[in-house]
DNA sequence: GACGGAAAGC
DNA sequence: GCTTTCCGTC
């Protein structure tokens, strides 16, 4: 079983992660071509946000065929393969434009680049966004040796030699060993990064660590670094940083088009550590302050973009606020244990969070027969997928520095898991959402490209509805023990004295009790608060800061970071603490 | 050209 | 599982 994955869906890892296989996937190949200047007469970004046009279908097909050692390849076949991506939400067709497709980067972006303000408008395709201001979130400096990798050299347009070009063009083809005709990127990964081990695949996909060079690429500054001037905004994709994991990017240091947008005002754009953490292992650590910034923004993204709180799997010590779920919104509710990716691959490295792709869009036939079924099955599919993995997360493998302030994951109930709006749930269904008025008041402004089918832009970049309630993100001063789901993997000695099932059962019973208590307390709280607000109201004060209602949810989240938890949550926290302490005792006793 | 079903290959 | 190949349909 695949026990790893963070943020990116499976397919994002495939090209090099398939053990023993160096097969490249077509979408990846397309990206490869797209990011090479040499092929801009063959295939190039066009329009905006991941849209590209195949200028020379035959040539692209030929290249693809060469790469796959399929000399019979033609555009018809290639396009068939591309069409299979529709269902996977990797690609979709730009309607009305011949040979024009569009990558669905939005899902990747939302999870990995939570700082992006999806509603801030468009950025010219060829203009890699330069993050405004400095990064509050810095990756630790890397060793100088990491700064210049062979892959970097090879990826460089300027360094793309004629030989490489010939290879890439297919004039040099070696299909005998399965290597690609233009596999310079793969080869550039370097043998040392293909070492054995459970994380091998990631090593092939991700840079050993974010380097200065990486940073310079992310924040282009011609005056900095050896490679700054090498960047050709016109020749590179609209992505300054790859939304996809790559050794410096298999796809190069490119950013999703959706990322080419203004960072949120309160959170300067920074690359998500999630991208690099899987392979960073013990080499990677966060500055606590930076981590906090990151978590804040990540949390915000959950609200802003309806991200699944599971996107926080990597950061188990943070409380994820529970948006507008009144009946379940009980502080201290334990989530089921989260899959951490260790899985059978071994827990040597923190594993990336994996989320499932959206369900395939309805085909022509399906859409004829109605969409309700599809969306129903989609949610259950997603939730069951995640739910089944929930108990596999060894939290101890998180690489959270010990000096971080103790945070805690806000529990998510099983029920909630079932109902969860998945990370990837931003697509066709959104049309309905918009229709039924649940769309957000924060939704992105319409994008300017008149040729774009509206569906696309709306589908990809629309800001999901803002939760009605934005409870504070808590940074409790106490390091609460994890709830069963989480406690299990980190129980003392790492052994589970109580079968997981039983633990859940117990936990459930406790939860029921706590919930009942909590409801009583909440009622009391409300009463008290009502009285308080009444008093405030009489004084003319505005005391709604942390309640985060309506469109202010995101702000509420951020504010919540700096505010103490509301009384109910504090109380629930202590309840939780007691309960978990008890549970802990139960576990240690056997 | 675009779509997608079906079957087969790897 | 991801194409590749073929093909009928729009």
PDB file of N, CA and C (backbone and C1' of nucleotides) in Angstrom, chain A residues 25-26 64 68 73 77 80 84-85 88, chain C:
ATOM      1  N   UNK A  25       5.282   9.988 -17.399  1.00  0.00           N
ATOM      2  CA  UNK A  25       3.897  10.130 -17.803  1.00  0.00           C
ATOM      3  C   UNK A  25       3.775  11.285 -18.766  1.00  0.00           C
ATOM      4  N   UNK A  26       2.754  11.170 -19.531  1.00  0.00           N
ATOM      5  CA  UNK A  26       2.610  12.137 -20.615  1.00  0.00           C
ATOM      6  C   UNK A  26       2.492  13.563 -20.100  1.00  0.00           C
ATOM      7  N   UNK A  64       7.041  12.459 -28.108  1.00  0.00           N
ATOM      8  CA  UNK A  64       6.472  11.546 -27.131  1.00  0.00           C
ATOM      9  C   UNK A  64       6.732  10.104 -27.532  1.00  0.00           C
ATOM     10  N   UNK A  68       8.919   7.382 -25.537  1.00  0.00           N
ATOM     11  CA  UNK A  68       8.351   6.122 -25.100  1.00  0.00           C
ATOM     12  C   UNK A  68       8.691   4.979 -26.042  1.00  0.00           C
ATOM     13  N   UNK A  73       3.643   6.498 -32.675  1.00  0.00           N
ATOM     14  CA  UNK A  73       2.838   7.493 -31.975  1.00  0.00           C
ATOM     15  C   UNK A  73       2.444   8.619 -32.920  1.00  0.00           C
ATOM     16  N   UNK A  77      -3.215   9.450 -31.075  1.00  0.00           N
ATOM     17  CA  UNK A  77      -3.001   8.595 -29.912  1.00  0.00           C
ATOM     18  C   UNK A  77      -2.603   9.423 -28.698  1.00  0.00           C
ATOM     19  N   UNK A  80      -5.437  11.025 -27.265  1.00  0.00           N
ATOM     20  CA  UNK A  80      -6.275  10.098 -26.499  1.00  0.00           C
ATOM     21  C   UNK A  80      -5.740   9.974 -25.084  1.00  0.00           C
ATOM     22  N   UNK A  84      -7.484  11.092 -21.443  1.00  0.00           N
ATOM     23  CA  UNK A  84      -7.630  10.318 -20.206  1.00  0.00           C
ATOM     24  C   UNK A  84      -7.326  11.174 -18.983  1.00  0.00           C
ATOM     25  N   UNK A  85      -6.596  12.204 -19.198  1.00  0.00           N
ATOM     26  CA  UNK A  85      -6.285  13.088 -18.079  1.00  0.00           C
ATOM     27  C   UNK A  85      -7.473  13.944 -17.657  1.00  0.00           C
ATOM     28  N   UNK A  88      -8.940  12.480 -14.752  1.00  0.00           N
ATOM     29  CA  UNK A  88      -8.065  12.544 -13.586  1.00  0.00           C
ATOM     30  C   UNK A  88      -7.866  13.956 -13.100  1.00  0.00           C
TER      31      UNK A  88
ATOM     32  P    DG C   1      -5.487   0.222 -10.384  1.00  0.00           P
ATOM     33  O5'  DG C   1      -4.625   1.330 -11.138  1.00  0.00           O
ATOM     34  C5'  DG C   1      -3.565   1.906 -10.410  1.00  0.00           C
ATOM     35  C4'  DG C   1      -2.595   2.526 -11.379  1.00  0.00           C
ATOM     36  C3'  DG C   1      -3.204   3.606 -12.238  1.00  0.00           C
ATOM     37  O3'  DG C   1      -2.221   4.620 -12.424  1.00  0.00           O
ATOM     38  C1'  DG C   1      -2.369   1.889 -13.613  1.00  0.00           C
ATOM     39  P    DC C   2      -2.644   5.907 -13.104  1.00  0.00           P
ATOM     40  O5'  DC C   2      -1.903   5.785 -14.506  1.00  0.00           O
ATOM     41  C5'  DC C   2      -0.503   5.586 -14.516  1.00  0.00           C
ATOM     42  C4'  DC C   2      -0.033   5.398 -15.930  1.00  0.00           C
ATOM     43  C3'  DC C   2      -0.621   6.405 -16.911  1.00  0.00           C
ATOM     44  O3'  DC C   2       0.401   6.840 -17.803  1.00  0.00           O
ATOM     45  C1'  DC C   2      -1.048   4.220 -17.646  1.00  0.00           C
ATOM     46  P    DT C   3       0.249   8.120 -18.581  1.00  0.00           P
ATOM     47  O5'  DT C   3      -0.865   7.704 -19.639  1.00  0.00           O
ATOM     48  C5'  DT C   3      -0.525   7.704 -20.992  1.00  0.00           C
ATOM     49  C4'  DT C   3       0.117   6.380 -21.398  1.00  0.00           C
ATOM     50  C3'  DT C   3       0.125   6.206 -22.897  1.00  0.00           C
ATOM     51  O3'  DT C   3       1.420   5.845 -23.326  1.00  0.00           O
ATOM     52  C1'  DT C   3      -0.915   4.338 -21.849  1.00  0.00           C
ATOM     53  P    DT C   4       1.830   6.191 -24.780  1.00  0.00           P
ATOM     54  O5'  DT C   4       1.167   5.034 -25.658  1.00  0.00           O
ATOM     55  C5'  DT C   4       1.707   3.732 -25.580  1.00  0.00           C
ATOM     56  C4'  DT C   4       0.903   2.790 -26.446  1.00  0.00           C
ATOM     57  C3'  DT C   4       0.608   3.300 -27.853  1.00  0.00           C
ATOM     58  O3'  DT C   4       0.953   2.270 -28.760  1.00  0.00           O
ATOM     59  C1'  DT C   4      -1.365   2.568 -26.814  1.00  0.00           C
ATOM     60  P    DT C   5       1.097   2.563 -30.281  1.00  0.00           P
ATOM     61  O5'  DT C   5      -0.285   2.004 -30.829  1.00  0.00           O
ATOM     62  C5'  DT C   5      -0.653   0.669 -30.534  1.00  0.00           C
ATOM     63  C4'  DT C   5      -2.096   0.449 -30.884  1.00  0.00           C
ATOM     64  C3'  DT C   5      -2.559   1.103 -32.193  1.00  0.00           C
ATOM     65  O3'  DT C   5      -2.915   0.100 -33.112  1.00  0.00           O
ATOM     66  C1'  DT C   5      -4.156   1.326 -30.457  1.00  0.00           C
ATOM     67  P    DC C   6      -3.241   0.459 -34.584  1.00  0.00           P
ATOM     68  O5'  DC C   6      -4.836   0.442 -34.532  1.00  0.00           O
ATOM     69  C5'  DC C   6      -5.497  -0.632 -33.881  1.00  0.00           C
ATOM     70  C4'  DC C   6      -6.961  -0.326 -33.760  1.00  0.00           C
ATOM     71  C3'  DC C   6      -7.582   0.404 -34.957  1.00  0.00           C
ATOM     72  O3'  DC C   6      -8.546  -0.431 -35.566  1.00  0.00           O
ATOM     73  C1'  DC C   6      -8.313   1.314 -32.882  1.00  0.00           C
ATOM     74  P    DC C   7      -9.243   0.000 -36.873  1.00  0.00           P
ATOM     75  O5'  DC C   7     -10.573   0.664 -36.292  1.00  0.00           O
ATOM     76  C5'  DC C   7     -11.259   0.034 -35.220  1.00  0.00           C
ATOM     77  C4'  DC C   7     -12.368   0.935 -34.728  1.00  0.00           C
ATOM     78  C3'  DC C   7     -13.059   1.745 -35.833  1.00  0.00           C
ATOM     79  O3'  DC C   7     -14.444   1.566 -35.745  1.00  0.00           O
ATOM     80  C1'  DC C   7     -12.473   3.117 -34.000  1.00  0.00           C
ATOM     81  P    DG C   8     -15.284   1.716 -37.069  1.00  0.00           P
ATOM     82  O5'  DG C   8     -16.600   2.359 -36.442  1.00  0.00           O
ATOM     83  C5'  DG C   8     -17.167   1.781 -35.266  1.00  0.00           C
ATOM     84  C4'  DG C   8     -17.898   2.841 -34.486  1.00  0.00           C
ATOM     85  C3'  DG C   8     -18.790   3.748 -35.325  1.00  0.00           C
ATOM     86  O3'  DG C   8     -20.037   3.906 -34.677  1.00  0.00           O
ATOM     87  C1'  DG C   8     -17.240   5.052 -34.087  1.00  0.00           C
ATOM     88  P    DT C   9     -21.134   4.684 -35.382  1.00  0.00           P
ATOM     89  O5'  DT C   9     -21.066   6.093 -34.628  1.00  0.00           O
ATOM     90  C5'  DT C   9     -21.072   6.127 -33.192  1.00  0.00           C
ATOM     91  C4'  DT C   9     -20.891   7.542 -32.730  1.00  0.00           C
ATOM     92  C3'  DT C   9     -21.710   8.585 -33.492  1.00  0.00           C
ATOM     93  O3'  DT C   9     -22.593   9.232 -32.589  1.00  0.00           O
ATOM     94  C1'  DT C   9     -19.463   9.283 -33.183  1.00  0.00           C
ATOM     95  P    DC C  10     -23.677  10.205 -33.146  1.00  0.00           P
ATOM     96  O5'  DC C  10     -23.013  11.623 -32.860  1.00  0.00           O
ATOM     97  C5'  DC C  10     -22.514  11.908 -31.558  1.00  0.00           C
ATOM     98  C4'  DC C  10     -21.779  13.225 -31.570  1.00  0.00           C
ATOM     99  C3'  DC C  10     -22.484  14.322 -32.355  1.00  0.00           C
ATOM    100  O3'  DC C  10     -22.602  15.478 -31.538  1.00  0.00           O
ATOM    101  C1'  DC C  10     -20.200  14.166 -32.965  1.00  0.00           C
TER     102       DC C  10
END
